[in-house]
Short mmCIF file of C-alpha atoms and ligand atoms in Angstrom, two decimals:
data_model
loop_
_atom_site.label_atom_id
_atom_site.label_comp_id
_atom_site.label_asym_id
_atom_site.label_seq_id
_atom_site.Cartn_x
_atom_site.Cartn_y
_atom_site.Cartn_z
CA MET A 62 -6.15 -11.65 0.63
CA SER A 63 -7.95 -9.84 3.35
CA GLY A 64 -8.02 -9.78 7.13
CA PHE A 65 -11.77 -9.36 7.16
CA GLU A 66 -12.00 -12.99 6.05
CA TRP A 67 -10.45 -14.07 9.37
CA PHE A 68 -12.35 -12.06 11.91
CA GLY A 69 -13.89 -13.17 15.18
CA GLU A 70 -13.41 -13.86 18.85
CA GLU A 71 -9.92 -12.33 19.15
CA GLU A 72 -11.03 -8.98 17.71
CA ARG A 73 -14.19 -9.00 19.87
CA LYS A 74 -12.18 -9.57 23.04
CA GLU A 75 -9.83 -6.65 22.32
CA VAL A 76 -12.70 -4.32 21.40
CA ASN A 77 -14.60 -5.28 24.57
CA GLU A 78 -11.71 -4.12 26.72
CA VAL A 79 -12.15 -0.67 25.18
CA MET A 80 -15.92 -0.79 25.59
CA GLU A 81 -15.44 -1.53 29.28
CA THR A 82 -13.34 1.58 29.87
CA GLY A 83 -15.58 3.72 27.67
CA VAL A 84 -12.51 5.63 26.46
CA LEU A 85 -12.64 5.44 22.67
CA PHE A 86 -9.89 8.03 22.24
CA ARG A 87 -6.21 7.58 21.67
CA TYR A 88 -5.03 10.49 23.84
CA GLU A 89 -5.90 11.67 27.38
CA PHE A 90 -8.35 10.29 30.01
CA PRO A 91 -5.53 8.80 32.13
CA SER A 92 -7.71 7.78 35.08
CA GLU A 93 -10.72 6.51 33.11
CA ARG A 94 -8.78 4.37 30.67
CA ASN A 95 -7.64 1.86 33.27
CA ASN A 96 -4.25 1.45 31.62
CA VAL A 97 -5.78 0.44 28.27
CA PHE A 98 -3.79 1.98 25.39
CA LYS A 99 -4.85 0.05 22.30
CA VAL A 100 -3.49 2.33 19.54
CA GLU A 101 -0.14 2.75 21.32
CA THR A 102 0.15 -0.99 21.86
CA PHE A 103 -0.77 -1.65 18.23
CA GLU A 104 1.91 0.82 17.09
CA ARG A 105 4.62 -0.77 19.23
CA ARG A 106 3.81 -4.26 18.03
CA PHE A 107 3.56 -3.13 14.42
CA ALA A 108 6.99 -1.46 14.57
CA SER A 109 8.44 -4.62 16.03
CA TYR A 110 6.80 -6.80 13.35
CA ILE A 111 8.20 -4.63 10.53
CA GLY A 112 11.57 -4.29 12.26
CA VAL A 113 11.69 -0.49 12.70
CA LYS A 114 12.02 1.78 15.74
CA ARG A 115 8.79 3.72 15.34
CA ALA A 116 5.26 3.42 13.99
CA GLN A 117 2.47 6.03 13.92
CA ALA A 118 -1.13 4.93 13.39
CA VAL A 119 -3.47 7.10 11.30
CA THR A 120 -6.95 6.88 9.79
CA SER A 121 -6.12 5.38 6.37
CA GLY A 122 -3.34 4.39 4.02
CA THR A 123 -3.94 7.61 2.09
CA ALA A 124 -3.61 9.63 5.31
CA ALA A 125 -0.38 7.71 6.01
CA LEU A 126 1.03 8.80 2.62
CA LYS A 127 -0.08 12.40 3.17
CA THR A 128 1.44 12.43 6.67
CA ALA A 129 4.73 10.90 5.46
CA LEU A 130 4.99 13.51 2.69
CA ALA A 131 4.32 16.27 5.26
CA ALA A 132 6.91 14.80 7.65
CA LEU A 133 9.53 14.90 4.87
CA GLY A 134 8.67 18.51 4.04
CA VAL A 135 7.36 17.72 0.54
CA GLY A 136 5.13 20.50 -0.77
CA PRO A 137 4.36 22.98 -3.57
CA GLY A 138 7.04 23.24 -6.23
CA ASP A 139 8.26 19.67 -5.62
CA GLU A 140 7.94 16.66 -7.89
CA VAL A 141 7.41 13.19 -6.43
CA ILE A 142 8.10 10.20 -8.68
CA THR A 143 5.84 7.18 -8.32
CA GLN A 144 4.52 4.59 -10.76
CA GLY A 145 1.62 4.65 -13.24
CA PHE A 146 0.36 1.29 -12.00
CA THR A 147 -0.79 1.79 -8.40
CA PHE A 148 -4.00 2.52 -6.55
CA ILE A 149 -4.91 6.16 -7.25
CA ALA A 150 -4.40 7.03 -3.55
CA THR A 151 -0.66 7.38 -4.14
CA PHE A 152 -1.32 10.17 -6.67
CA GLU A 153 -4.06 11.74 -4.53
CA ALA A 154 -1.73 12.04 -1.52
CA ILE A 155 0.98 13.74 -3.60
CA VAL A 156 -1.55 16.22 -5.02
CA GLU A 157 -2.96 16.89 -1.52
CA ALA A 158 0.59 17.63 -0.38
CA GLY A 159 0.66 20.29 -3.12
CA ALA A 160 3.35 18.44 -5.09
CA VAL A 161 3.34 17.09 -8.64
CA PRO A 162 3.09 13.31 -9.16
CA ILE A 163 5.44 12.07 -11.91
CA PRO A 164 4.67 8.56 -13.16
CA ALA A 165 7.47 6.07 -13.85
CA GLU A 166 7.14 2.79 -15.73
CA ILE A 167 6.85 -0.63 -14.08
CA ASP A 168 8.81 -3.74 -15.06
CA HIS A 169 7.94 -7.45 -14.77
CA THR A 170 7.98 -7.20 -10.96
CA LEU A 171 4.79 -5.14 -11.55
CA ASN A 172 6.58 -2.45 -9.54
CA MET A 173 8.73 0.56 -10.31
CA ASP A 174 11.38 0.15 -13.02
CA PRO A 175 14.51 1.60 -11.33
CA ALA A 176 16.03 2.71 -14.65
CA ASP A 177 12.91 4.67 -15.57
CA PHE A 178 12.77 6.17 -12.06
CA GLU A 179 16.29 7.52 -12.60
CA ARG A 180 15.36 8.89 -16.05
CA LYS A 181 12.41 10.81 -14.55
CA ILE A 182 14.50 12.69 -11.95
CA THR A 183 14.64 16.48 -12.51
CA ASP A 184 15.97 19.38 -10.45
CA ARG A 185 12.51 19.60 -8.84
CA THR A 186 12.35 15.96 -7.68
CA LYS A 187 12.23 15.74 -3.89
CA ALA A 188 11.05 12.20 -3.19
CA VAL A 189 10.14 8.86 -4.73
CA ILE A 190 7.27 6.56 -3.74
CA PRO A 191 7.82 3.01 -4.94
CA VAL A 192 4.66 0.94 -4.44
CA HIS A 193 4.87 -2.75 -3.54
CA MET A 194 1.89 -3.83 -5.64
CA LEU A 195 -0.22 -6.96 -5.36
CA GLY A 196 1.64 -8.51 -2.43
CA ALA A 197 5.23 -8.52 -3.70
CA PRO A 198 8.26 -6.27 -3.26
CA ALA A 199 9.67 -3.69 -5.66
CA ARG A 200 13.37 -3.60 -6.60
CA ILE A 201 13.89 -1.63 -3.41
CA VAL A 202 17.66 -2.17 -3.13
CA GLU A 203 18.26 -0.55 -6.53
CA ILE A 204 15.69 2.16 -5.86
CA MET A 205 17.37 3.04 -2.53
CA GLU A 206 20.79 3.15 -4.20
CA ILE A 207 19.58 5.60 -6.86
CA ALA A 208 17.68 7.71 -4.32
CA ARG A 209 20.69 7.99 -1.98
CA ARG A 210 23.03 8.87 -4.86
CA ARG A 211 20.60 11.54 -6.11
CA ASN A 212 19.74 12.83 -2.64
CA LEU A 213 16.03 11.94 -2.76
CA LYS A 214 13.74 10.83 0.06
CA VAL A 215 11.98 7.45 -0.18
CA ILE A 216 8.48 6.56 1.02
CA GLU A 217 7.53 2.92 0.44
CA ASP A 218 3.80 2.57 -0.24
CA THR A 219 3.41 -0.82 1.41
CA ALA A 220 -0.41 -0.78 1.52
CA GLN A 221 -0.61 -4.00 -0.50
CA ALA A 222 2.43 -5.94 0.74
CA LEU A 223 2.41 -6.24 4.54
CA GLY A 224 4.86 -9.02 5.49
CA ALA A 225 6.73 -9.22 2.16
CA PHE A 226 10.48 -8.70 2.34
CA VAL A 227 13.74 -8.30 0.45
CA GLY A 228 16.87 -9.88 1.91
CA PRO A 229 17.15 -9.10 5.62
CA LYS A 230 14.39 -6.48 5.83
CA LYS A 231 10.61 -6.36 5.46
CA VAL A 232 9.22 -3.89 2.97
CA GLY A 233 8.30 -0.68 4.73
CA ALA A 234 11.64 -0.80 6.61
CA TRP A 235 13.91 0.08 3.65
CA GLY A 236 12.90 3.65 2.87
CA ASP A 237 13.01 6.80 4.99
CA MET A 238 9.37 5.99 5.77
CA GLY A 239 6.92 3.18 5.00
CA THR A 240 3.14 3.48 4.78
CA PHE A 241 0.44 0.82 5.26
CA SER A 242 -3.34 0.57 4.83
CA PHE A 243 -5.88 -1.45 6.81
CA ASP A 244 -8.89 -0.97 4.54
CA PHE A 245 -11.26 -3.79 3.49
CA TYR A 246 -8.97 -5.22 0.81
CA LYS A 247 -5.69 -5.34 2.68
CA THR A 248 -3.85 -8.25 4.39
CA MET A 249 -5.04 -7.04 7.78
CA THR A 250 -7.88 -4.63 8.47
CA THR A 251 -9.06 -2.21 11.17
CA GLY A 252 -12.18 -1.24 9.23
CA GLU A 253 -10.28 1.79 7.97
CA GLY A 254 -6.81 2.70 9.11
CA GLY A 255 -3.18 3.21 8.22
CA MET A 256 0.33 3.16 9.66
CA ILE A 257 3.61 4.96 9.07
CA THR A 258 6.93 3.29 9.91
CA THR A 259 10.37 4.86 10.29
CA ASP A 260 13.72 4.50 12.07
CA ASP A 261 14.21 8.28 12.15
CA GLU A 262 13.14 9.95 15.39
CA THR A 263 12.67 13.41 13.80
CA LEU A 264 10.51 12.03 10.98
CA TYR A 265 8.51 10.08 13.56
CA ARG A 266 7.92 13.21 15.64
CA ASN A 267 6.95 15.20 12.55
CA ALA A 268 4.46 12.48 11.54
CA SER A 269 3.08 12.02 15.03
CA GLU A 270 2.56 15.77 15.57
CA TYR A 271 1.27 16.47 12.05
CA ALA A 272 -1.39 13.74 12.37
CA ASP A 273 -2.65 15.33 15.63
CA HIS A 274 -3.07 19.07 14.90
CA GLY A 275 0.59 19.74 15.69
CA HIS A 276 0.33 18.72 19.39
CA ASP A 277 3.85 18.13 20.67
CA HIS A 278 2.71 15.31 23.00
CA ASN A 279 4.40 16.62 26.12
CA PRO A 280 3.54 14.19 28.91
CA ALA A 281 4.24 16.83 31.60
CA VAL A 282 1.31 19.11 30.70
CA SER A 283 -2.37 18.73 29.79
CA ARG A 284 -3.23 18.63 26.09
CA ALA A 285 -4.62 22.18 26.18
CA LEU A 286 -1.20 23.48 27.23
CA GLU A 287 0.92 21.51 24.81
CA GLY A 288 3.20 23.39 22.43
CA ARG A 289 3.33 23.16 18.65
CA SER A 290 5.97 23.86 16.04
CA PHE A 291 3.92 23.72 12.86
CA LEU A 292 0.35 23.44 11.58
CA GLY A 293 -1.01 19.93 11.40
CA PHE A 294 -4.21 18.03 10.70
CA ASN A 295 -6.35 15.35 12.34
CA PHE A 296 -5.67 11.80 11.19
CA ARG A 297 -5.98 10.16 14.64
CA MET A 298 -6.80 6.46 14.84
CA ASN A 299 -9.29 5.60 17.62
CA GLU A 300 -9.06 2.93 20.31
CA LEU A 301 -11.63 0.61 18.71
CA GLN A 302 -9.53 0.47 15.54
CA GLY A 303 -6.37 0.00 17.60
CA ALA A 304 -8.02 -2.92 19.42
CA VAL A 305 -8.96 -4.63 16.14
CA GLY A 306 -5.44 -3.94 14.84
CA ILE A 307 -3.82 -5.76 17.78
CA ALA A 308 -5.90 -8.89 17.14
CA GLN A 309 -5.44 -8.77 13.35
CA LEU A 310 -1.68 -8.18 13.52
CA ALA A 311 -1.28 -11.31 15.64
CA LYS A 312 -2.86 -13.31 12.80
CA VAL A 313 -0.72 -11.91 9.98
CA PRO A 314 1.95 -14.66 9.95
CA ALA A 315 -0.75 -17.37 9.84
CA MET A 316 -2.67 -15.45 7.15
CA ILE A 317 0.44 -15.22 4.97
CA ASP A 318 1.11 -18.95 5.50
CA GLN A 319 -2.42 -19.78 4.41
CA GLN A 320 -2.14 -17.51 1.37
CA ARG A 321 1.15 -19.15 0.46
CA ARG A 322 -0.37 -22.64 0.61
CA ASN A 323 -3.29 -21.58 -1.60
CA GLN A 324 -1.21 -19.58 -4.06
CA VAL A 325 1.44 -22.31 -4.48
CA MET A 326 -1.26 -24.87 -5.26
CA PHE A 327 -2.55 -22.74 -8.16
CA ARG A 328 0.96 -21.94 -9.31
CA GLU A 329 1.75 -25.66 -9.55
CA THR A 330 -1.32 -26.12 -11.73
CA LEU A 331 0.26 -23.69 -14.21
CA ASP A 332 3.72 -25.34 -14.11
CA GLY A 333 2.93 -27.50 -17.12
CA PHE A 334 2.26 -24.49 -19.37
CA PRO A 335 5.44 -23.02 -20.89
CA ALA A 336 3.40 -20.08 -22.23
CA VAL A 337 2.82 -18.89 -18.66
CA ARG A 338 5.47 -16.59 -17.22
CA LEU A 339 5.25 -15.79 -13.51
CA ARG A 340 5.62 -12.31 -12.10
CA GLU A 341 9.28 -11.58 -11.23
CA LEU A 342 10.59 -10.99 -7.72
CA PRO A 343 13.72 -8.92 -7.07
CA PRO A 344 16.81 -10.85 -5.83
CA GLY A 345 16.17 -12.00 -2.25
CA GLY A 346 12.53 -10.92 -2.55
CA GLU A 347 9.71 -12.80 -0.85
CA ASP A 348 6.02 -12.43 -1.74
CA SER A 349 3.20 -12.05 0.81
CA TYR A 350 1.03 -14.20 -1.49
CA THR A 351 -2.07 -12.01 -1.62
CA HIS A 352 -2.40 -12.60 -5.38
CA LEU A 353 -1.16 -14.93 -8.09
CA CYS A 354 0.15 -12.82 -10.97
CA PHE A 355 1.29 -14.23 -14.31
CA PHE A 356 1.77 -13.20 -17.92
CA VAL A 357 0.33 -14.86 -21.01
CA GLU A 358 1.58 -13.43 -24.31
CA GLY A 359 -0.60 -12.96 -27.36
CA GLN A 360 -3.12 -10.38 -28.51
CA GLY A 361 -6.14 -10.38 -26.17
CA LYS A 362 -5.04 -13.61 -24.41
CA ALA A 363 -4.78 -12.23 -20.87
CA GLN A 364 -8.13 -10.53 -21.04
CA ALA A 365 -9.74 -13.69 -22.45
CA PHE A 366 -8.07 -15.69 -19.68
CA CYS A 367 -9.57 -13.44 -16.99
CA GLU A 368 -13.01 -13.53 -18.62
CA ALA A 369 -12.94 -17.33 -18.89
CA LEU A 370 -12.03 -17.63 -15.20
CA ALA A 371 -14.78 -15.17 -14.25
CA GLY A 372 -17.18 -17.31 -16.30
CA LYS A 373 -16.33 -20.17 -13.89
CA LYS A 374 -16.93 -17.82 -10.93
CA ILE A 375 -13.22 -17.59 -10.17
CA PRO A 376 -12.21 -14.00 -9.41
CA ALA A 377 -9.53 -12.71 -11.79
CA VAL A 378 -8.61 -9.15 -12.72
CA PHE A 379 -7.43 -7.77 -16.05
CA PHE A 380 -5.75 -4.72 -14.50
CA LYS A 381 -5.29 -2.87 -17.76
CA GLY A 382 -9.04 -2.39 -17.81
CA ASN A 383 -9.26 -1.48 -14.11
CA LEU A 384 -10.48 2.08 -13.56
CA TRP A 385 -8.62 2.75 -10.28
CA HIS A 386 -5.10 1.33 -10.66
CA TYR A 387 -3.75 2.51 -14.02
CA LEU A 388 -3.01 6.09 -15.06
CA PRO A 389 -4.43 5.99 -18.64
CA ASN A 390 -7.82 5.13 -17.09
CA TRP A 391 -7.78 8.19 -14.78
CA GLU A 392 -9.45 10.73 -17.05
CA HIS A 393 -9.84 13.16 -14.12
CA LEU A 394 -6.10 13.16 -13.39
CA ILE A 395 -5.25 13.51 -17.08
CA ALA A 396 -7.60 16.52 -17.24
CA LYS A 397 -6.07 17.79 -13.93
CA LYS A 398 -9.53 18.23 -12.41
CA THR A 399 -9.57 19.51 -8.84
CA LEU A 400 -12.35 21.15 -6.83
CA TRP A 401 -10.19 24.23 -6.36
CA ARG A 402 -9.27 26.71 -9.07
CA GLY A 403 -6.31 25.45 -11.12
CA PRO A 404 -3.57 25.09 -12.08
CA HIS A 405 -2.08 24.29 -8.63
CA PRO A 406 -0.23 21.96 -8.15
CA PHE A 407 0.12 20.95 -11.82
CA GLY A 408 1.28 24.44 -12.82
CA GLY A 409 1.55 27.91 -11.32
CA PRO A 410 4.37 30.15 -10.13
CA LEU A 411 5.84 27.82 -7.49
CA TYR A 412 6.15 24.94 -9.94
CA GLY A 413 7.23 27.25 -12.72
CA LYS A 414 6.06 25.01 -15.55
CA GLU A 415 3.03 22.88 -16.41
CA ILE A 416 2.87 19.10 -16.26
CA GLU A 417 0.98 17.21 -18.98
CA TYR A 418 -0.39 13.69 -18.50
CA SER A 419 -1.51 11.54 -21.40
CA PRO A 420 -2.92 8.03 -21.82
CA ASP A 421 0.07 6.95 -23.92
CA MET A 422 2.86 8.24 -21.66
CA LEU A 423 3.70 4.79 -20.22
CA PRO A 424 4.28 2.45 -23.20
CA GLN A 425 6.31 -0.12 -21.23
CA THR A 426 3.66 -0.36 -18.49
CA SER A 427 0.95 -0.68 -21.15
CA LYS A 428 2.74 -3.58 -22.82
CA ILE A 429 3.31 -5.43 -19.53
CA LEU A 430 -0.31 -5.03 -18.42
CA ASP A 431 -1.52 -6.32 -21.83
CA SER A 432 -0.40 -9.81 -20.85
CA LEU A 433 -1.12 -9.73 -17.10
CA VAL A 434 -3.59 -12.05 -15.33
CA VAL A 435 -4.18 -11.50 -11.58
CA MET A 436 -5.98 -13.93 -9.28
CA PRO A 437 -6.71 -12.68 -5.75
CA ILE A 438 -5.92 -15.41 -3.17
CA SER A 439 -8.69 -15.85 -0.65
CA LEU A 440 -7.98 -17.02 2.90
CA ARG A 441 -11.28 -18.83 3.09
CA MET A 442 -10.86 -21.75 0.71
CA ASP A 443 -11.80 -25.25 1.71
CA GLU A 444 -10.35 -28.34 -0.03
CA GLU A 445 -13.29 -28.46 -2.43
CA ARG A 446 -12.92 -24.87 -3.53
CA ILE A 447 -9.17 -25.28 -4.02
CA ARG A 448 -9.76 -28.43 -6.08
CA LEU A 449 -12.40 -26.75 -8.25
CA THR A 450 -10.30 -23.61 -8.77
CA SER A 451 -7.26 -25.67 -9.83
CA MET A 452 -9.40 -27.73 -12.19
CA HIS A 453 -10.89 -24.63 -13.89
CA LEU A 454 -7.51 -22.92 -14.05
CA GLN A 455 -6.11 -25.99 -15.82
CA SER A 456 -9.00 -26.19 -18.30
CA VAL A 457 -8.90 -22.45 -19.11
CA ALA A 458 -5.12 -22.66 -19.66
CA GLU A 459 -5.57 -25.74 -21.89
CA SER A 460 -8.20 -24.06 -24.02
CA LEU A 461 -6.35 -20.73 -24.45
CA LEU A 462 -2.60 -21.45 -24.46
C1 PLP G 35 -5.28 0.74 -0.46
C2 PLP G 35 -4.12 1.51 -0.96
C3 PLP G 35 -3.82 2.81 -0.50
C4 PLP G 35 -4.75 3.62 0.34
O1 PLP G 35 -5.21 3.04 1.47
P1 PLP G 35 -6.61 3.49 2.13
O2 PLP G 35 -6.47 2.92 3.50
O3 PLP G 35 -7.69 2.86 1.34
O4 PLP G 35 -6.65 4.96 2.12
C5 PLP G 35 -2.67 3.42 -0.95
N1 PLP G 35 -1.85 2.81 -1.82
C6 PLP G 35 -2.10 1.59 -2.30
C7 PLP G 35 -1.14 0.96 -3.25
C8 PLP G 35 -3.26 0.90 -1.90
O5 PLP G 35 -3.52 -0.29 -2.42
#
């Protein structure tokens, strides 16, 4: 579930190499850094792991989304379609870009319903952000087909699904750009951090320059003399984070293997219960096993299931009640509260109309989440803990289903 569970000697060794040079910064200091380029190395290895040409490291997954939107030229007057079941960061990044987030429904993949995505397209839609939630891929092949046909840009929010894939490609390599997060909850961590992936050299340059005040990164001149083509911002990752990233990335395949072993064990416990329906994967889709997600039908059943597990000290989440991942629970978004004077971006002359959000605007998502049980899969589980968890899972299922 989280890289911070597997943290130790390898990370320390990488960080120490930075401490020995004393250069904590990603750019400059060519003579002092003794050929240590941790962030650059991390980016190269990350791009190769995902299977893309380019990767740009930034300070968070939210910064990665904001940078990707900037690189694609998304801004005021544009609508960006995403899903109403995601971490709120996806919406925040769209609003920060000055665009209007439009929520689509999810289906039983727990990710964007392609048909509803297509229904939500208007003449203002510029891009779509499918989110690969809770470890597993969205129906990215169908989403890409619709986006290409309708001339829309695609950013995959891959914060929660590092290492998952569909057919021949990892998620984060399908869209025009992919974004990743390395915060405390994600498959690998750098303390805080994020990454943007792309095969497009122009988008890469836009992202790389935007995330560094617009510097054009001309190796022939000093930083003070570099040119710039547009205004940017500072989302630079530092060398200490890059060092941790190198060590964590090397562990990702083993972490996913461990998660798979643990998740499959719990899944097998549920095999004997016909009332349990597992989360769907798209054709050719492969999970990264960060969570076990399943549906139990019946009024109040899923919530009772989660509470019963929690009563046995087994972490389980009833996401419909979660305050950070589901649009109807975001009263501040629904009220369009910003620190600046409204109505931008939700209304105003550039948008030319006014968006309304309401708690009942996603009936299909609401129905799916009613029956959803989510168990986070820890990396640190010894035989005894696995045995106890399976036993409790079995007894809760027997008593409720
Ligand atoms: C964690 C997360 C983000 C944001 O990442 P941070 O690094 O915390 O900014 C964005 N989208 C999703 C789906 C996430 O889970």
